[in-house]
Amino acid sequence: GRFVSAQVSPGIMPAILHELLDQRTATKRLMKKAGDEERLFLDAKQYAMKILLNSFYGYSGYARARLYSLALANAVTSFGRENILRTKKIIDDIGSVYVLDGEVIFRDALPLGKAAERCFGLSVVYGDTDSVFVRLQPTGPGTGAVSLNDAELIGRKIAETVTASLPEPMELVFEAFARRGIFLAKKRYALWVFEPMGEVWKDRIKVRGMETVRRDWCDLTSKTLKTCLELVLKEGKVEEAVEHVRAVVLRLKNLDLSRDPEILQDLTLTRRYTKSPGSYKNKQPHIQLVEKIKERGGSVPGVGDRVPFVIVQGKRGRKNRELFVNRAEDPAYALEKNMLLDTDYYVEKQILPPVLRIFESFGVGRDSLCTSRGQSSLFSFGPEASKPAKQKSLFDF
């Protein structure tokens, strides 16, 4: 057999990819007009399509696939990198832009005798597989902070210029403007973004690769992370975010359920009860709790239900130390019996690990989050206080 060109007969895989890409583009367009609840549904839908689109790369590189082609798999990554590098070079070559009479003009195209109203330097701060983040740096006299309108004008102009150099159906689209962002590592960042929604702009915290909600986290962890991100990104107040974590840690260390019963719901974890206890190879906290409830003659959750539980203190000591899996307890029972919760577990395993991923990039260490306030500046935390952070993570745009 032999191949024919796409003009004669489009291939099976390209046809499927084109259809999925068109559907994803249409879904993302609907997201701009949707309400919060519908937006979540559409976001999950477009993300599912993204996974499907990306799966063709893995499929083509799988030796047992019917349409296996290692050359095709290698081409996907090769062309992807080539296009993102080309995009970066185009933007770097532009260097700076002027805004004049509501239009964006490149540096070498400013009409003679014309004075630009505003000037902005351009620099690529981050590039991903299918996206690029460009920093707008106001320059020149009388140029203040970047306005949303200027950001959209410049973003659309850059997108139009880059798209002209990309092969069809690829295009670069202006999606949002970020006032401030944290970049921790590749594919791990958080941004305070403003997105055009028709005639208005809507802001939100956009997080990638840094989980803010996980099933194995309690609500207090998610709430603490959300507050920290809002303080850092929306207000630029890193020290206040650190103080918030300290307050949460202090509240946990001094926890008394008889005086602070409302925290119980925020400390409750849940796991799905998927099969009978005897079917589990290893002991699980929620399964051990089901057995306890059964022994007490209580109402046992059914298979498929989520089992709520808290972690209580157990027996201490080297020989008699109680296993973690045996320390799960029904929240209502723990409150009724005024049981002591394992606050060390909540601090060390729930609160600190996710927030440290954010704060360590600012030179804030674990000890600083567990001690009372006494530091005076951002980089005065921990034993590495005299050393600058390896990576500048917080960008103002």
XYZ file of C-alpha atoms in Angstrom:
397
model
C 0.000 0.000 0.000
C 0.980 3.624 -0.257
C -0.073 6.921 1.258
C -1.959 9.646 -0.545
C -1.900 13.323 0.352
C -4.473 14.848 2.688
C -5.890 16.824 -0.251
C -6.869 13.543 -1.925
C -8.158 11.722 1.153
C -7.762 12.888 4.770
C -6.358 10.247 7.108
C -8.434 8.539 9.789
C -6.439 9.933 12.708
C -6.288 13.530 11.391
C -10.055 13.464 10.789
C -10.724 12.347 14.366
C -8.279 14.898 15.761
C -9.815 17.727 13.715
C -13.291 16.867 15.008
C -12.141 16.672 18.640
C -10.214 19.923 18.299
C -13.235 21.718 16.824
C -15.459 20.411 19.634
C -12.964 21.510 22.294
C -12.660 24.982 20.751
C -16.450 25.332 20.690
C -16.702 24.165 24.308
C -14.071 26.663 25.475
C -15.990 29.392 23.638
C -19.161 28.452 25.533
C -17.259 28.656 28.828
C -16.799 32.387 28.377
C -20.575 32.906 28.495
C -21.472 30.265 31.083
C -22.292 30.721 34.757
C -20.060 29.294 37.491
C -21.800 25.912 37.750
C -22.091 25.350 34.001
C -18.521 26.563 33.561
C -17.234 23.773 35.816
C -19.075 21.199 33.696
C -17.764 22.671 30.428
C -14.242 22.889 31.822
C -14.330 19.180 32.677
C -15.668 18.451 29.191
C -12.958 20.408 27.358
C -10.306 18.843 29.603
C -11.573 15.357 28.718
C -11.231 16.257 25.037
C -7.701 17.495 25.684
C -6.806 14.137 27.244
C -8.299 12.346 24.232
C -6.322 14.527 21.830
C -3.100 13.927 23.745
C -3.736 10.177 23.925
C -3.094 9.838 20.191
C 0.550 10.623 20.875
C 0.809 7.678 23.272
C -1.216 5.457 20.941
C 1.028 6.133 17.946
C 4.093 5.313 20.042
C 2.671 2.061 21.427
C 4.314 -0.847 19.601
C 1.190 -3.048 19.680
C -1.163 -0.389 18.353
C -2.735 -1.066 14.939
C -1.566 2.332 13.710
C 1.809 2.269 15.462
C 4.329 4.752 14.091
C 7.326 5.746 16.170
C 8.220 8.408 13.615
C 4.778 9.965 14.098
C 5.102 9.928 17.906
C 8.527 11.556 17.696
C 7.193 14.132 15.246
C 4.472 15.181 17.698
C 6.979 16.219 20.370
C 9.474 17.566 17.847
C 7.038 19.840 16.023
C 5.458 20.897 19.300
C 8.807 22.072 20.646
C 9.679 23.699 17.333
C 6.445 25.700 17.328
C 6.766 26.887 20.919
C 10.375 27.965 20.301
C 9.289 29.769 17.124
C 6.564 31.522 19.104
C 9.052 32.625 21.756
C 11.460 33.940 19.120
C 8.730 35.929 17.356
C 7.704 37.604 20.615
C 11.310 38.258 21.649
C 12.040 39.754 18.225
C 9.044 42.097 18.554
C 10.619 43.313 21.787
C 8.196 46.120 22.535
C 4.899 47.536 21.327
C 3.159 50.905 21.294
C -0.493 51.678 21.853
C -1.684 54.565 19.695
C -5.298 55.588 19.076
C -6.589 52.260 20.376
C -4.298 50.224 18.099
C -1.178 48.184 18.821
C 1.866 49.110 16.743
C 5.158 47.233 16.685
C 8.348 49.070 17.514
C 9.588 49.372 13.922
C 6.187 50.405 12.539
C 5.530 53.588 14.528
C 4.731 56.374 12.035
C 7.261 59.196 11.849
C 6.269 62.224 13.874
C 3.790 60.220 15.924
C 4.183 59.921 19.664
C 2.914 56.708 21.209
C 0.434 57.027 24.063
C 1.825 54.012 25.906
C 4.774 51.645 25.421
C 5.248 48.115 26.737
C 8.229 45.795 26.670
C 7.556 42.129 25.935
C 9.310 39.118 27.449
C 8.343 35.452 27.574
C 8.440 34.263 31.187
C 7.115 30.750 30.627
C 6.259 28.463 27.747
C 4.340 25.207 27.871
C 3.265 22.594 25.348
C 0.473 24.699 23.908
C 0.695 28.034 25.700
C 2.992 30.970 26.303
C 3.050 33.557 29.093
C 4.223 37.024 28.084
C 5.151 39.701 30.584
C 4.084 43.254 29.714
C 6.505 45.783 31.174
C 5.263 49.397 31.004
C 8.066 51.677 29.780
C 8.407 55.345 28.967
C 7.148 58.449 30.780
C 3.553 58.573 31.916
C 3.023 54.818 31.539
C 1.277 53.348 34.563
C 0.062 49.847 35.349
C -1.135 47.657 32.500
C -4.874 48.109 31.952
C -7.116 45.196 31.037
C -7.990 46.828 27.722
C -4.321 47.316 26.804
C -3.579 43.711 27.802
C -6.357 42.431 25.532
C -5.300 44.649 22.612
C -1.660 43.555 22.873
C -2.561 39.915 23.511
C -4.757 39.712 20.430
C -2.112 41.445 18.297
C 0.582 39.004 19.429
C -1.774 36.051 18.850
C -2.592 37.266 15.338
C 1.106 37.712 14.475
C 2.169 34.316 15.823
C -0.790 32.492 14.226
C 0.323 33.718 10.792
C 3.529 31.675 11.209
C 1.869 28.469 12.447
C 0.633 25.603 10.243
C -3.138 25.131 10.056
C -5.214 24.371 12.067
C -2.900 25.686 14.804
C -3.557 29.144 16.169
C -2.538 31.187 19.157
C -5.471 32.699 21.039
C -5.468 35.385 23.706
C -7.220 33.849 26.718
C -6.555 35.940 29.804
C -4.452 38.533 31.563
C -2.759 37.731 34.882
C -2.094 40.448 37.427
C 0.214 38.244 39.457
C 1.529 34.695 39.226
C 3.574 32.082 41.067
C 5.709 29.727 38.970
C 7.130 26.832 40.994
C 8.251 24.433 38.269
C 7.264 23.211 34.825
C 3.470 22.790 34.624
C 3.126 23.947 38.247
C 1.875 27.480 38.681
C -0.901 29.648 40.084
C -2.201 32.862 38.528
C -4.643 35.618 39.375
C -6.263 35.899 35.968
C -8.801 38.225 34.371
C -10.768 36.724 31.495
C -12.961 38.641 29.043
C -16.541 37.399 29.335
C -18.466 39.325 26.698
C -18.517 42.952 27.797
C -17.090 42.322 31.272
C -13.971 40.825 32.844
C -14.105 38.099 35.473
C -11.204 37.294 37.768
C -10.304 33.995 39.394
C -7.343 32.065 40.773
C -6.136 29.632 38.113
C -4.050 26.741 39.409
C -2.157 24.106 37.422
C -0.141 21.236 38.894
C -0.734 22.523 42.450
C -3.754 20.749 43.879
C -6.099 22.872 45.940
C -8.683 20.116 46.371
C -7.985 16.418 46.875
C -10.144 13.621 48.246
C -7.444 12.633 50.749
C -7.338 16.168 52.164
C -9.691 17.575 54.759
C -11.611 20.792 54.075
C -9.299 22.754 56.375
C -6.370 22.011 54.048
C -8.254 23.223 50.967
C -9.513 26.343 52.756
C -6.023 27.170 54.044
C -4.503 26.775 50.574
C -7.200 28.916 48.996
C -6.716 31.712 51.534
C -2.923 31.612 51.096
C -3.163 31.830 47.310
C -5.598 34.732 47.504
C -3.385 36.648 49.953
C -0.251 36.075 47.875
C -1.735 36.535 44.410
C -4.506 39.080 44.888
C -2.859 41.211 47.566
C 0.842 40.335 47.287
C 0.942 39.753 51.047
C 3.221 36.764 51.550
C 3.820 37.483 55.227
C 0.084 37.677 55.926
C -0.324 34.288 54.227
C 2.410 32.900 56.478
C 0.628 34.365 59.513
C -2.598 32.708 58.398
C -0.917 29.288 58.297
C 0.623 29.921 61.705
C -2.830 30.744 63.078
C -4.247 27.514 61.625
C -1.371 25.470 63.099
C -1.798 27.166 66.494
C -5.540 26.500 66.448
C -4.864 22.816 65.795
C -2.168 22.507 68.455
C -4.529 24.016 71.055
C -7.563 22.114 69.809
C -10.305 21.300 72.276
C -13.418 19.901 70.598
C -15.615 20.871 73.562
C -14.714 24.526 72.943
C -14.220 24.426 69.159
C -16.725 21.845 67.830
C -17.277 23.627 64.498
C -13.759 22.685 63.332
C -14.700 19.003 63.349
C -16.380 19.183 59.943
C -13.284 20.824 58.435
C -11.080 18.035 59.814
C -13.280 15.208 58.551
C -11.830 12.966 55.836
C -13.834 10.635 53.596
C -13.043 7.445 51.714
C -15.311 5.358 49.511
C -16.453 2.012 50.896
C -16.121 0.017 47.674
C -16.261 -3.614 48.814
C -16.677 -5.858 51.836
C -13.933 -5.570 54.507
C -12.592 -9.050 53.792
C -11.900 -8.136 50.155
C -9.223 -5.534 50.984
C -5.638 -6.818 50.822
C -4.372 -4.144 53.225
C -6.025 -2.516 56.191
C -7.620 0.854 55.479
C -8.639 3.490 58.084
C -12.244 3.761 56.894
C -12.656 -0.029 56.724
C -11.377 -0.419 60.283
C -13.908 2.231 61.320
C -16.744 0.321 59.632
C -15.789 -2.713 61.730
C -15.854 -0.573 64.907
C -19.307 0.782 64.059
C -20.538 -2.748 63.424
C -19.238 -3.915 66.820
C -21.006 -1.007 68.539
C -24.276 -1.922 66.848
C -24.370 1.322 64.893
C -25.638 2.020 61.368
C -23.040 0.591 58.984
C -22.414 2.443 55.665
C -23.396 0.564 52.522
C -21.016 -0.457 49.750
C -20.509 2.563 47.504
C -21.012 5.102 50.306
C -18.313 7.508 51.413
C -17.247 6.931 55.013
C -16.477 10.100 57.021
C -13.831 9.867 59.721
C -11.332 11.832 61.811
C -7.952 10.696 63.096
C -7.746 10.483 66.892
C -4.811 10.065 69.208
C -3.853 6.478 69.931
C -1.677 4.616 72.381
C 1.872 5.906 72.456
C 5.182 4.198 73.097
C 7.431 1.998 71.018
C 5.811 -1.306 71.892
C 2.171 -0.344 72.289
C 1.911 2.392 69.658
C -1.448 2.173 67.935
C -1.366 1.887 64.140
C -2.640 4.786 62.064
C -5.290 2.646 60.344
C -6.831 1.835 63.733
C -7.157 5.490 64.759
C -9.954 6.475 62.378
C -13.093 7.410 64.291
C -16.632 8.492 63.513
C -16.753 12.326 63.879
C -20.020 12.321 65.862
C -18.721 9.604 68.198
C -15.425 11.476 68.704
C -17.321 14.649 69.607
C -19.707 12.815 71.949
C -16.850 11.131 73.815
C -14.699 14.294 73.720
C -11.863 12.282 72.161
C -8.514 13.917 71.473
C -7.721 14.299 67.774
C -4.229 13.606 66.482
C -3.315 17.234 65.836
C 0.248 16.263 64.881
C -1.172 14.271 61.962
C -3.310 17.172 60.781
C -0.428 19.655 61.009
C 2.323 17.452 59.565
C 0.394 15.426 56.992
C -2.526 17.646 56.017
C -1.686 21.346 56.387
C 2.078 21.738 55.964
C 2.952 19.623 52.872
C 0.785 21.509 50.330
C 1.426 25.022 51.713
C 5.181 24.403 51.889
C 5.244 23.831 48.139
C 4.172 27.449 47.779
C 6.168 29.081 50.573
C 9.502 27.310 50.107
C 10.025 29.216 46.850
C 9.970 32.420 48.929
C 12.507 31.120 51.445
C 9.844 30.245 54.014
C 10.598 26.924 55.695
C 8.624 24.494 57.823
C 9.880 25.852 61.146
C 8.719 29.352 60.233
C 5.159 28.129 59.739
C 5.116 26.412 63.122
C 6.512 29.243 65.234
C 5.060 32.512 66.434
C 5.616 35.725 64.545
C 9.075 37.224 64.956
C 10.413 37.709 61.471
C 10.442 41.061 59.776
C 10.882 40.449 56.058
C 10.060 37.968 53.333
C 13.476 36.321 53.204
C 14.163 36.301 56.932
C 12.655 32.864 57.408
C 14.528 29.706 58.312
C 18.234 28.719 58.234
C 18.624 29.823 54.608
C 17.630 33.389 55.429
C 20.845 34.951 54.170
C 20.629 33.199 50.813
C 18.463 34.459 47.944
C 15.756 32.153 46.637
C 16.974 29.933 43.786
C 13.995 30.896 41.669
C 12.023 34.120 41.520
C 8.556 32.694 41.714
C 6.230 35.662 42.191
C 5.682 37.806 39.130
C 3.636 40.992 38.927
C 2.268 41.590 35.434
